[in-house]
PDB file of C-alpha atoms and ligand atoms in Angstrom:
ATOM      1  CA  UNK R 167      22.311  -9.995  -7.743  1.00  0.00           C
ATOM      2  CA  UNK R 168      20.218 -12.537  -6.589  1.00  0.00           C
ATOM      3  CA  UNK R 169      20.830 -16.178  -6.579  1.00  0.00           C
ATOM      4  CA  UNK R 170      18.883 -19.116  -5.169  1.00  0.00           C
ATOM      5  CA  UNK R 171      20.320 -22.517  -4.837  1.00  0.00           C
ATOM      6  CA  UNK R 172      18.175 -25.623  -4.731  1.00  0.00           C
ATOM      7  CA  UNK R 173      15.512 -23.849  -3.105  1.00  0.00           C
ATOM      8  CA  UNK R 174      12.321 -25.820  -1.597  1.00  0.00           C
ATOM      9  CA  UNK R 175       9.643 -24.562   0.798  1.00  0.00           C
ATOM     10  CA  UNK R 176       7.156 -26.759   2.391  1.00  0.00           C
ATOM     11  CA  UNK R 177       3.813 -26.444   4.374  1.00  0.00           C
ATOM     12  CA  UNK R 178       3.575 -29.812   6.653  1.00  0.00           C
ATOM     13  CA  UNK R 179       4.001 -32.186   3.881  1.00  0.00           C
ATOM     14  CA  UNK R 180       3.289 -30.340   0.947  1.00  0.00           C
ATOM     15  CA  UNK R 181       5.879 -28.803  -0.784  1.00  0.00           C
ATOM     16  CA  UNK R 182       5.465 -25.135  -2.661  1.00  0.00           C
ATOM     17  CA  UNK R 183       8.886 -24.629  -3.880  1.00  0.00           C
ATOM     18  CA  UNK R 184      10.785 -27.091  -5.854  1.00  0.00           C
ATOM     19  CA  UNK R 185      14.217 -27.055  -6.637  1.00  0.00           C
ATOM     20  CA  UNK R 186      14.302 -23.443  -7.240  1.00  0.00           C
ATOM     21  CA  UNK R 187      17.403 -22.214  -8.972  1.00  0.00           C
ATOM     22  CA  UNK R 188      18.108 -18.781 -10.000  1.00  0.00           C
ATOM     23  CA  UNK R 189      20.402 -16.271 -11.110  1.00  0.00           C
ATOM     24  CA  UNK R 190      18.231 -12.972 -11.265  1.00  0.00           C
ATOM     25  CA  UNK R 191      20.425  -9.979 -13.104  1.00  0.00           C
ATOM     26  CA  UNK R 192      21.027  -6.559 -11.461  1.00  0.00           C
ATOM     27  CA  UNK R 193      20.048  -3.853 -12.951  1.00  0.00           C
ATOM     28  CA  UNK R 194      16.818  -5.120 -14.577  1.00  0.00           C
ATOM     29  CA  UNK R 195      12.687  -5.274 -14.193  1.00  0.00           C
ATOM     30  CA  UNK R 196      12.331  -8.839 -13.524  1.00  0.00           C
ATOM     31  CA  UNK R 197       8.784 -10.436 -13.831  1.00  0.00           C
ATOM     32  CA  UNK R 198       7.527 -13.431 -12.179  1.00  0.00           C
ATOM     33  CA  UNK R 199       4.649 -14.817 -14.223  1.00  0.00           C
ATOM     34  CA  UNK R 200       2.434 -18.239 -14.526  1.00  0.00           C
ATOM     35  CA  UNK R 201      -0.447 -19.627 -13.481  1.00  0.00           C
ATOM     36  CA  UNK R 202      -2.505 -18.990  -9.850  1.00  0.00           C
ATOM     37  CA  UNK R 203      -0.972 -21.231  -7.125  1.00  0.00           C
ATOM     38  CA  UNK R 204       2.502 -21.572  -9.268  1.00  0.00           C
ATOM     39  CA  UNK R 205       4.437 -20.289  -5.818  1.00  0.00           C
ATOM     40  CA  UNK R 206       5.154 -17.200  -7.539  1.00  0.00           C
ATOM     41  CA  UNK R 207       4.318 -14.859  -4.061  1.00  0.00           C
ATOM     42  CA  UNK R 208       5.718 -18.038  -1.929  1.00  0.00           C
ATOM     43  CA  UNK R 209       9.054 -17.287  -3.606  1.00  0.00           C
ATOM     44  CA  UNK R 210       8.993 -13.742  -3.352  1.00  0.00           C
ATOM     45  CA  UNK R 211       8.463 -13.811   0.236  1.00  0.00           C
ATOM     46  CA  UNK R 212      11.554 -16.206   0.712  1.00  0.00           C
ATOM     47  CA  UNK R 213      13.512 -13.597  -1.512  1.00  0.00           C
ATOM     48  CA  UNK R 214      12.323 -10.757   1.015  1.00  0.00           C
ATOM     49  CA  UNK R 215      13.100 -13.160   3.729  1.00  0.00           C
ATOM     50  CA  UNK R 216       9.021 -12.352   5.325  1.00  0.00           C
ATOM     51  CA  UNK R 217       9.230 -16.429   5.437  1.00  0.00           C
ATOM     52  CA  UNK R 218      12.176 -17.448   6.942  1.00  0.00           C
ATOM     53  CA  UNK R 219      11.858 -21.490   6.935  1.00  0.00           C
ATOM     54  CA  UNK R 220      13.224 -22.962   3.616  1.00  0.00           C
ATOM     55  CA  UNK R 221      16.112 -25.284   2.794  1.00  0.00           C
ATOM     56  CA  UNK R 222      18.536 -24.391  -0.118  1.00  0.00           C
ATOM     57  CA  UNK R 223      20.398 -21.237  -0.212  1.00  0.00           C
ATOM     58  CA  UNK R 224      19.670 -17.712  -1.164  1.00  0.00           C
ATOM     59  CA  UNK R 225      21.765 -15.104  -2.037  1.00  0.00           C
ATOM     60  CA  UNK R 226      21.853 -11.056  -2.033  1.00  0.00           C
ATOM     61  CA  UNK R 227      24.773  -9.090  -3.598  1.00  0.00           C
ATOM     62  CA  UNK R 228      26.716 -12.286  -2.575  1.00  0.00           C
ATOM     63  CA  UNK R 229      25.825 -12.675   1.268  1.00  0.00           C
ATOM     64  CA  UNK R 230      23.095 -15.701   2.416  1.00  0.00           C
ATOM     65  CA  UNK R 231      20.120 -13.815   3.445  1.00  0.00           C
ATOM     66  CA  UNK R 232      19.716 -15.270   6.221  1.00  0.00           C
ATOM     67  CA  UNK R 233      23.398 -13.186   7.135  1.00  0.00           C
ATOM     68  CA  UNK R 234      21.739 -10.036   7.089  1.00  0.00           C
ATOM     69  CA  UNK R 235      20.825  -7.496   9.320  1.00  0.00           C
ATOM     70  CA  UNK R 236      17.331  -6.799   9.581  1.00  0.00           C
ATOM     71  CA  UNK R 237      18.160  -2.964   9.522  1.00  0.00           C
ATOM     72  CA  UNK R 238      20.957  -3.434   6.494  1.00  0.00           C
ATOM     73  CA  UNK R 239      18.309  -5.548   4.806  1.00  0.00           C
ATOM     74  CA  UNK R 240      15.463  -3.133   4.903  1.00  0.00           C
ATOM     75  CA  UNK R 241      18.023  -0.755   3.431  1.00  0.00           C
ATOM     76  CA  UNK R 242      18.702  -2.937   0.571  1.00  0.00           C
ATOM     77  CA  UNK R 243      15.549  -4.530  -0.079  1.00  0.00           C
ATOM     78  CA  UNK R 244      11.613  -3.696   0.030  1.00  0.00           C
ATOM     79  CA  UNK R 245       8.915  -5.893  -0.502  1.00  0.00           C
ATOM     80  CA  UNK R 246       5.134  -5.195  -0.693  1.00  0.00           C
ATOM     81  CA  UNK R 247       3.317  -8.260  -0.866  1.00  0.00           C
ATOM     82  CA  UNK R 248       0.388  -9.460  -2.813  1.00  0.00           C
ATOM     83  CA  UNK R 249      -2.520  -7.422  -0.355  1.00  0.00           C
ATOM     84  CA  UNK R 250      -2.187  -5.075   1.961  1.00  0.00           C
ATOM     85  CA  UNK R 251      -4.241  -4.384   4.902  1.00  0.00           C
ATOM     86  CA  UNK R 252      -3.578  -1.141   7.737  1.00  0.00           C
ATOM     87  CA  UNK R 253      -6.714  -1.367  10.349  1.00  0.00           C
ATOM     88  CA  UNK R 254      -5.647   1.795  11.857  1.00  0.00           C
ATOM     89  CA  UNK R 255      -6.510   5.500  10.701  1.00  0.00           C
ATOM     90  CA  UNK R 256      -3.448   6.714   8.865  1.00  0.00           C
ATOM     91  CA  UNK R 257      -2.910   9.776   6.378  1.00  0.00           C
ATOM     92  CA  UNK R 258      -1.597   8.813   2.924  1.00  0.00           C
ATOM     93  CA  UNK R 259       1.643  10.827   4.118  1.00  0.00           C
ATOM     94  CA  UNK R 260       1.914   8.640   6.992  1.00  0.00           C
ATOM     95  CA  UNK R 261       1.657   5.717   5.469  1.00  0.00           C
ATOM     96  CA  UNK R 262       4.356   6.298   3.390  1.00  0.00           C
ATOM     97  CA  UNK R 263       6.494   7.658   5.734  1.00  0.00           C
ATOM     98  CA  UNK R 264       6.788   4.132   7.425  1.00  0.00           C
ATOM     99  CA  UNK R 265       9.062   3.512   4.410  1.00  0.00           C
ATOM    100  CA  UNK R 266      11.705   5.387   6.065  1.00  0.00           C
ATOM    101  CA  UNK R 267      11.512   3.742   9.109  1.00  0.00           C
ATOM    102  CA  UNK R 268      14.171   1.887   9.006  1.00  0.00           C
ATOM    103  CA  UNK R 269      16.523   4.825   8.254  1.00  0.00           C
ATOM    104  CA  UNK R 270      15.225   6.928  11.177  1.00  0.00           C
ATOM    105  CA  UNK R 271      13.138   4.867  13.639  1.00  0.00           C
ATOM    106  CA  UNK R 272      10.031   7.060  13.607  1.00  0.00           C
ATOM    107  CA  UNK R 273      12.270  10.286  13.984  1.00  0.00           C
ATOM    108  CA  UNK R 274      11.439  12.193  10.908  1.00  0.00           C
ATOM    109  CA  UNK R 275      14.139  14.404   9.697  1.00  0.00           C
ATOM    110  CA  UNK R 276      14.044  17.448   7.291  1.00  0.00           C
ATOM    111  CA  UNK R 277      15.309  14.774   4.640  1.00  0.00           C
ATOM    112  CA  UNK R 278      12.766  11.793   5.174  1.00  0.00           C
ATOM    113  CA  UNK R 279      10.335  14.521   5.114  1.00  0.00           C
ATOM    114  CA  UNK R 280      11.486  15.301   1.634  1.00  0.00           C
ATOM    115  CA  UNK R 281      11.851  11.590   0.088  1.00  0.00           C
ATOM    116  CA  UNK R 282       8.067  11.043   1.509  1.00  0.00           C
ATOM    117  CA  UNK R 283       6.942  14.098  -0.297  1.00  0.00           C
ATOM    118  CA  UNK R 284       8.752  13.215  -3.596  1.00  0.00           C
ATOM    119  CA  UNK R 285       7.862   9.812  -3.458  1.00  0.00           C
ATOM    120  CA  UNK R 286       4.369  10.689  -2.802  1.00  0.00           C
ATOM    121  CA  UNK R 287       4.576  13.172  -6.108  1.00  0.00           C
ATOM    122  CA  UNK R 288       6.050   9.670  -8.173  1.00  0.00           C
ATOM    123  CA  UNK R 289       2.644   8.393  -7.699  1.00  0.00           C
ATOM    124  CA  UNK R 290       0.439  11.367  -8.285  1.00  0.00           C
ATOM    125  CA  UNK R 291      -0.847  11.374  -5.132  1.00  0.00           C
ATOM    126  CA  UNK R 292       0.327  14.816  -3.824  1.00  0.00           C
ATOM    127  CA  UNK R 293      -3.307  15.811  -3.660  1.00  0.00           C
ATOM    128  CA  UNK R 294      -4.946  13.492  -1.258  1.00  0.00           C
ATOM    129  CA  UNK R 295      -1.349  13.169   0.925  1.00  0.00           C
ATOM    130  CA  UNK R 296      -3.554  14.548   4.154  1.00  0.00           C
ATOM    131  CA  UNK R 297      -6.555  12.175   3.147  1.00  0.00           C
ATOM    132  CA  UNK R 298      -6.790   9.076   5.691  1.00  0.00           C
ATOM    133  CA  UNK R 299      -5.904   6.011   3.661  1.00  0.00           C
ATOM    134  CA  UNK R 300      -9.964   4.182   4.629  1.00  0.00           C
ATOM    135  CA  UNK R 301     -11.193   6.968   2.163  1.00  0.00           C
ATOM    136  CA  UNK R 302      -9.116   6.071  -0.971  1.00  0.00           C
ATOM    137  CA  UNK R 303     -10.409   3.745  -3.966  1.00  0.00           C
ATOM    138  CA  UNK R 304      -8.745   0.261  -4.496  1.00  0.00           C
ATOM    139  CA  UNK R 305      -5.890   1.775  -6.891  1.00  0.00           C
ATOM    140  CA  UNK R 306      -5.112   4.928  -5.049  1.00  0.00           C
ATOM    141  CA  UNK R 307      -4.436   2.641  -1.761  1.00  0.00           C
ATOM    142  CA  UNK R 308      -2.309   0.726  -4.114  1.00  0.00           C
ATOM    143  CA  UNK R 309       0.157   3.579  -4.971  1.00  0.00           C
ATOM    144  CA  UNK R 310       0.021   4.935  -1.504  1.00  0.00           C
ATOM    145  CA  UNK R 311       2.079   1.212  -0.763  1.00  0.00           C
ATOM    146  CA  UNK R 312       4.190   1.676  -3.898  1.00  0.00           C
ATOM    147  CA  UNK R 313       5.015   4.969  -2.452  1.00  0.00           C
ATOM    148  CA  UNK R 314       5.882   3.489   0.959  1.00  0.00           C
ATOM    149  CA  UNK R 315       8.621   1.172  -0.969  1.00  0.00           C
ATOM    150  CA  UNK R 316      10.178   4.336  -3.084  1.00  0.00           C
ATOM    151  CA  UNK R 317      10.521   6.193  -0.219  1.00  0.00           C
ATOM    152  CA  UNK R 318      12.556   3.006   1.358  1.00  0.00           C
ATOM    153  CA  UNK R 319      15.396   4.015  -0.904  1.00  0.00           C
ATOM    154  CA  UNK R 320      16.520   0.494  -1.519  1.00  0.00           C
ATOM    155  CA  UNK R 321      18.777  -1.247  -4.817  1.00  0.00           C
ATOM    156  CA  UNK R 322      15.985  -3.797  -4.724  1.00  0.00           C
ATOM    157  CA  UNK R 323      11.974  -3.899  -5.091  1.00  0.00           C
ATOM    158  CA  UNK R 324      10.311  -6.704  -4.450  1.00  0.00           C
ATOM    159  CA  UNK R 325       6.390  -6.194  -5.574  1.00  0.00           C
ATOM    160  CA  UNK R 326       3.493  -8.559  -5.677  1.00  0.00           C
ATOM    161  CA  UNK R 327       0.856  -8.299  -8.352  1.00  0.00           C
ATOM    162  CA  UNK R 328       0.939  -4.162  -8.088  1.00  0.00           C
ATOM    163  CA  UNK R 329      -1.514  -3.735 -10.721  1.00  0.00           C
ATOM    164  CA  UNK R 330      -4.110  -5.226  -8.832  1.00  0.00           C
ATOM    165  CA  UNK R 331      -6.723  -2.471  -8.763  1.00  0.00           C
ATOM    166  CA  UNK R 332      -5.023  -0.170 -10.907  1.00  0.00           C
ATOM    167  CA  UNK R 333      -6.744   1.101 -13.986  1.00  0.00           C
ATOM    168  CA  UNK R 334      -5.128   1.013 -17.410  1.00  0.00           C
ATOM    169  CA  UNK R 335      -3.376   4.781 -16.969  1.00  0.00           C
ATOM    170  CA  UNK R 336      -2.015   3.931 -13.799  1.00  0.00           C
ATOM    171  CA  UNK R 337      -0.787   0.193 -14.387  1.00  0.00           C
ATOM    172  CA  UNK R 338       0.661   1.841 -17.260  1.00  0.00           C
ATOM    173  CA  UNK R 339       2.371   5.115 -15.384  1.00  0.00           C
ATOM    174  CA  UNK R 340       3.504   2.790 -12.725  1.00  0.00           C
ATOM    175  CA  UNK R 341       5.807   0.235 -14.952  1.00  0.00           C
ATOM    176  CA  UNK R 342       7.007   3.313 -16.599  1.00  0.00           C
ATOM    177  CA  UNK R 343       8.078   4.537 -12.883  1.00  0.00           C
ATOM    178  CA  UNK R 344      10.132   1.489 -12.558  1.00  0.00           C
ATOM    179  CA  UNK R 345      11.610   1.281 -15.992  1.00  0.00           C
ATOM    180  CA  UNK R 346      12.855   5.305 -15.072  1.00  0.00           C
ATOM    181  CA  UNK R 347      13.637   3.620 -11.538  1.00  0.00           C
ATOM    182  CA  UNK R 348      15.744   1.314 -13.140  1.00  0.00           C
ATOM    183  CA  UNK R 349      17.549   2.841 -15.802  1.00  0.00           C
ATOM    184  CA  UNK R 350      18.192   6.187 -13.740  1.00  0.00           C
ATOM    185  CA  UNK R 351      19.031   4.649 -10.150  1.00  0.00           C
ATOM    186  CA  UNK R 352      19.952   1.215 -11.592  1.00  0.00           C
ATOM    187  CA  UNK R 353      17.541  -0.414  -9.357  1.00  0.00           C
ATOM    188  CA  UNK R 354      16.487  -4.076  -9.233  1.00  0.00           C
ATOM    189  CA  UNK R 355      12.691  -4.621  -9.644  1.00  0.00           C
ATOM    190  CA  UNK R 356      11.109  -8.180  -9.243  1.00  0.00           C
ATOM    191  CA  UNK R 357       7.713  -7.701 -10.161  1.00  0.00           C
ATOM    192  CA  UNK R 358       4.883 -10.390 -10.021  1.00  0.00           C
ATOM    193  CA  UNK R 359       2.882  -9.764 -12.586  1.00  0.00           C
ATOM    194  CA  UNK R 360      -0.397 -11.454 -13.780  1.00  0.00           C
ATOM    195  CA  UNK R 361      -0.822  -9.824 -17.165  1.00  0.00           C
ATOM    196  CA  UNK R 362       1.275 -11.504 -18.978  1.00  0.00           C
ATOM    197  CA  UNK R 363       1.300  -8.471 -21.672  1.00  0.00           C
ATOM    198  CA  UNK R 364       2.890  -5.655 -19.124  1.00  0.00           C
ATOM    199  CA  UNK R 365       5.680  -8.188 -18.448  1.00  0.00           C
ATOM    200  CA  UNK R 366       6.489  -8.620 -22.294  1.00  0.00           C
ATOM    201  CA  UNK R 367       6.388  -5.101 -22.824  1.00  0.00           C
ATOM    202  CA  UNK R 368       8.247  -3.617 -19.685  1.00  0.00           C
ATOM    203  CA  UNK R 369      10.981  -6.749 -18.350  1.00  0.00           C
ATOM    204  CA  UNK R 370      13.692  -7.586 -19.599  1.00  0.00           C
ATOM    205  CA  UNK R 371      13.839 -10.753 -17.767  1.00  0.00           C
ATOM    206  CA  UNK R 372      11.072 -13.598 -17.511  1.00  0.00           C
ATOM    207  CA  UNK R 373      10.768 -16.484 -14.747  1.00  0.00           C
ATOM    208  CA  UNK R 374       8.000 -18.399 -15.469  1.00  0.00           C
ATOM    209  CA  UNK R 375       6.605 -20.550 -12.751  1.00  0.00           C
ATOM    210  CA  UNK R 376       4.066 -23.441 -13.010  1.00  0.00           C
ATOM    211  CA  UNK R 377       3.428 -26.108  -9.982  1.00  0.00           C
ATOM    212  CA  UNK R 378       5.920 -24.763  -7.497  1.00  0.00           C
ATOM    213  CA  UNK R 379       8.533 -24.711  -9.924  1.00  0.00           C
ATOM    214  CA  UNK R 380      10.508 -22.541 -12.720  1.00  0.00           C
ATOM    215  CA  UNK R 381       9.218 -24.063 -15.941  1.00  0.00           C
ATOM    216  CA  UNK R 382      11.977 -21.859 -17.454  1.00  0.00           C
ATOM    217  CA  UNK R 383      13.633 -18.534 -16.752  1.00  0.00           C
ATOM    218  CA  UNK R 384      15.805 -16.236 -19.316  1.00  0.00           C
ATOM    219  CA  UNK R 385      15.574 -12.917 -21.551  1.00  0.00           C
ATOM    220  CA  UNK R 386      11.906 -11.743 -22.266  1.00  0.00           C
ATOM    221  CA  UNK R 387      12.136 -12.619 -25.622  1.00  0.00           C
ATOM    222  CA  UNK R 388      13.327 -16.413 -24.626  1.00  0.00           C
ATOM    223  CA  UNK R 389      10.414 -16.935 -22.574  1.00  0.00           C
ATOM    224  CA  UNK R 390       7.199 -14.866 -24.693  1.00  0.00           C
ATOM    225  CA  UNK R 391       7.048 -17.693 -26.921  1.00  0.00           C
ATOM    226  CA  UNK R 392       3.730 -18.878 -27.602  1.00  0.00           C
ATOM    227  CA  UNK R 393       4.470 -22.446 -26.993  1.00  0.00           C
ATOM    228  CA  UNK R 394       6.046 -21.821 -23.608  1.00  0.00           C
ATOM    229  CA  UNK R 395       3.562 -19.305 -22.874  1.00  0.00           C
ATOM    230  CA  UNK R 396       0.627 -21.485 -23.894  1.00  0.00           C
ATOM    231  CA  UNK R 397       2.453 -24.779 -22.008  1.00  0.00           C
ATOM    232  CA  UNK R 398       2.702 -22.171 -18.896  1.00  0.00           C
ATOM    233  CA  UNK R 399      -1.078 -20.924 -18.727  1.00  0.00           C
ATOM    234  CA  UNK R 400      -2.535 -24.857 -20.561  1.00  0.00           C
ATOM    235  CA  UNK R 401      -3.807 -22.653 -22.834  1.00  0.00           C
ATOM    236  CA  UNK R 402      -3.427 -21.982 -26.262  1.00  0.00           C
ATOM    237  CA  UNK R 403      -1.672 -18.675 -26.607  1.00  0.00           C
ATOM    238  CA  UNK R 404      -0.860 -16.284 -29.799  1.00  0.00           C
ATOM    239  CA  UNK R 405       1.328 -13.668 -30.170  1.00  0.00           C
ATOM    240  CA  UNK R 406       0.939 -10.281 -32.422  1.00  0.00           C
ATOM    241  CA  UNK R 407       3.981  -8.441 -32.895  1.00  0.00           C
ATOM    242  CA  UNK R 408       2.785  -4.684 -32.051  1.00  0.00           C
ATOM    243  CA  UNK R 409       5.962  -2.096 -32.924  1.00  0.00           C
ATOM    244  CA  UNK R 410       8.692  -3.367 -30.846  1.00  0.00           C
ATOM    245  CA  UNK R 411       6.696  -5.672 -28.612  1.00  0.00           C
ATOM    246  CA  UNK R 412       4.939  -8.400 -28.627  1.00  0.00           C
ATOM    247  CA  UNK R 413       1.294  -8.682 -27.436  1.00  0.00           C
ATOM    248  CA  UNK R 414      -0.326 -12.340 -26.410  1.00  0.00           C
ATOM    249  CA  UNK R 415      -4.310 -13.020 -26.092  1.00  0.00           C
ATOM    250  CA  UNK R 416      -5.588 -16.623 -25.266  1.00  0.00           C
ATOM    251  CA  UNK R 417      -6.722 -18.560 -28.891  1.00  0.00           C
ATOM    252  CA  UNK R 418      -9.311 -20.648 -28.525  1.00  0.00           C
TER     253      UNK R 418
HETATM  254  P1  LIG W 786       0.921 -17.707  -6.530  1.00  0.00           P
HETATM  255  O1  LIG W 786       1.389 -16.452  -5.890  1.00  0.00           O
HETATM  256  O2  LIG W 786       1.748 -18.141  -7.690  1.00  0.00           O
HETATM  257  O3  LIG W 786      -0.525 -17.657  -6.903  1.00  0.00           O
HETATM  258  P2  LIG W 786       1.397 -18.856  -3.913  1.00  0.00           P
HETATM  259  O4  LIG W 786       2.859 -18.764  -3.707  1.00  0.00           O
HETATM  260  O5  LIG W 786       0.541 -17.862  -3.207  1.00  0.00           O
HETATM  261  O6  LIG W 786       1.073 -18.888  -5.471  1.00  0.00           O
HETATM  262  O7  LIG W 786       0.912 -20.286  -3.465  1.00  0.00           O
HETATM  263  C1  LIG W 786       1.510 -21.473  -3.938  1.00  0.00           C
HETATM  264  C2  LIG W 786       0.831 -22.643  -3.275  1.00  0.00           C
HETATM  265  O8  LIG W 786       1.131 -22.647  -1.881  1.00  0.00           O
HETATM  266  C3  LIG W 786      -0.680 -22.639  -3.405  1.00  0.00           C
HETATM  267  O9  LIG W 786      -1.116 -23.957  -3.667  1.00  0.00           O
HETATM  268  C4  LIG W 786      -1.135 -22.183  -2.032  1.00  0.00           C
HETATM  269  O10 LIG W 786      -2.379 -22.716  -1.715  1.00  0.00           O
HETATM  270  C5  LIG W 786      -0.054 -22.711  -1.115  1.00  0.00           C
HETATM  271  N1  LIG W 786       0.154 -21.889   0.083  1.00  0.00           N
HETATM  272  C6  LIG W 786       0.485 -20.573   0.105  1.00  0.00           C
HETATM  273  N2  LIG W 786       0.624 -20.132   1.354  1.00  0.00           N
HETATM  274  C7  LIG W 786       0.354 -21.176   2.160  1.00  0.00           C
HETATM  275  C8  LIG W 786       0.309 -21.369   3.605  1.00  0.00           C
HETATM  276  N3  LIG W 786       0.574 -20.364   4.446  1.00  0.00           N
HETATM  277  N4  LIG W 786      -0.001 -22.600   4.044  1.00  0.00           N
HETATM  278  C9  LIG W 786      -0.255 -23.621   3.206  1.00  0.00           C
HETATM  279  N5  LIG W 786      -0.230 -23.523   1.855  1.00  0.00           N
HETATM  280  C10 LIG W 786       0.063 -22.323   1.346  1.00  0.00           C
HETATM  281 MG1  LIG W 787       0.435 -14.693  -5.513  1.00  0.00          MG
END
C-alpha cells in the first residue's frame, strides 16, 4: 500500500502539491487523471522518490520512503516517467536489460537473460530486440521502456502517460498487460493517464487531480461522474454507458 500524509512540494515559492492525502489500494490499476499542470507527474515522482525534497510523509508497504534502500526500493518499485530520452546507441534488448540492473549490477545471468527475453515478448517486440532503439517509431520506443519496468520484477509500477505515442491496438494491448499483471502477479499499477476513457474502462481506482491538488479520489465508478469529471477538465462532460463501461466525450 501506499499512503501519503499531508503531502506538499514546492518550487521556490510556488507550491505544486497541496495537502496531498492518500490511501492507494494494493492490488489494483490505479489512474491518476485531470487536467495539464494538475501535479499529476510531480506526485508520481515523489511516490518513486526521483524527487526527494517534499514535506509530509509517504508511505510504502508501511515504511517512510525515504527509509528505503535504494537497491530494496528498485526491487519494489519502478517508475518510467512522462518522456524518455537514451542519447547513446543501445539495442532494444539492452535497453531493457537495464531493468534488471538492480538485481545483478550489469552481470547478466542465465535468468535475467530470460526475464529480458519474456518481457521483451509481453510487448511484441521480439522482432526488432537486436534493432538499436534511434531506429524505432514513437510507440515502439515506448514499449521498449514498458519492457525495461516488467523486466524490473517489482509489486509496484509507477508509469507516466504510457500511451503517449501508442496507437489504438497497442494502448489497448498494453492496459490489458497490466490488468493480466495485476490480477495474475497481484501487482500495483499507478498509471497516469490522459484519456480519461482507458482509465474508466481499465482502473479500478480514480485520483483525480486539479491545481496541485486531489479534487477527489475513490472507486472508478465514484469518480466517472459527469459532474466531477466535467468540474475536473471545466468542461462539460457526458457519459454513454457502453456494455459494462462507461465512455465520456466533451459536450459542448
Ligand atoms: P501534470 O503532470 O499534471 O501535467 P506536473 O506535475 O508536470 O503536472 O506539473 C505541475 C506544475 O508544476 C506545473 O505548473 C509545472 O509547470 C510545475 N513544475 C513541474 N516541474 C517543475 C520544476 N522542475 N520547476 C518548476 N515548476 C515545475
Ligand atoms: Mg505530467
Amino acid at each position: 500500500m501506499i499512503e501519503t500524509i499531508d503531502l506538499h512540494k514546492s518550487y521556490g515559492k510556488t507550491q505544486i502539491l497541496k495537502a496531498c492525502n492518500l490511501v492507494l489500494p494494493e492490488g489494483k490499476i490505479i489512474a491518476l487523471i485531470g487536467p495539464n499542470g494538475a501535479g499529476k507527474s510531480t506526485l508520481l515522482s515523489l511516490l518513486s522518490r526521483v524527487l526527494g525534497e517534499r514535506t509530509g510523509e509517504i508511505y510504502l508497504d508501511g515504511k517512510e520512503l525515504k527509509q528505503w534502500h535504494t537497491k530494496e526500493l528498485a526491487q519494489k518499485l519502478a517508475y518510467l516517467q512522462q518522456s524518455n530520452q537514451y542519447g547513446v546507441h543501445l539495442t532494444v534488448k539492452e535497453l531493457v536489460a537495464f531493468g534488471r540492473y538492480p538485481y545483478n549490477r550489469g552481470r547478466q545471468t542465465v535468468a535475467d537473460a530470460r526475464i529480458i527475453e519474456k518481457a521483451i515478448r509481453k510487448v511484441s517486440l521480439g522482432e526488432l530486440k537486436e534493432r538499436s532503439i534511434h531506429e524505432l517509431s514513437g510507440g515502439q520506443l515506448q514499449r521498449v521502456y514498458l519492457a525495461m519496468v516488467l523486466a524490473q520484477e517489482t509489486d509496484y509500477i509507477l508509469l507516466d502517460e504510457p500511451l503517449n505515442n501508442l496507437d489504438l491496438k497497442h494502448a489497448t494491448q498494453l492496459m490489458r498487460n497490466l490488468t493480466d499483471l495485476v490480477q495474475s502477479e497481484k501487482k500495483t499499477v499507478v498509471i497516469v493517464l490522459h484519456d480519461i476513457n482507458y482509465a474508466a474502462r481499465y482502473a479500478e481506482y480514480i485520483v483525480a487531480m486539479k491545481n496541485g491538488q486531489v479534487l477527489r479520489s475513490g472507486t472508478t465508478a465514484e469518480i466517472i461522474q459527469e459532474d466531477l469529471l466535467s468540474e475536473l477538465y471545466e468542461l462539460p462532460i457526458k457519459l454513454v454507458q457502453v456494455e459494462d463501461s462507461y465512455f465520456c466525450y466533451p459536450f459542448t
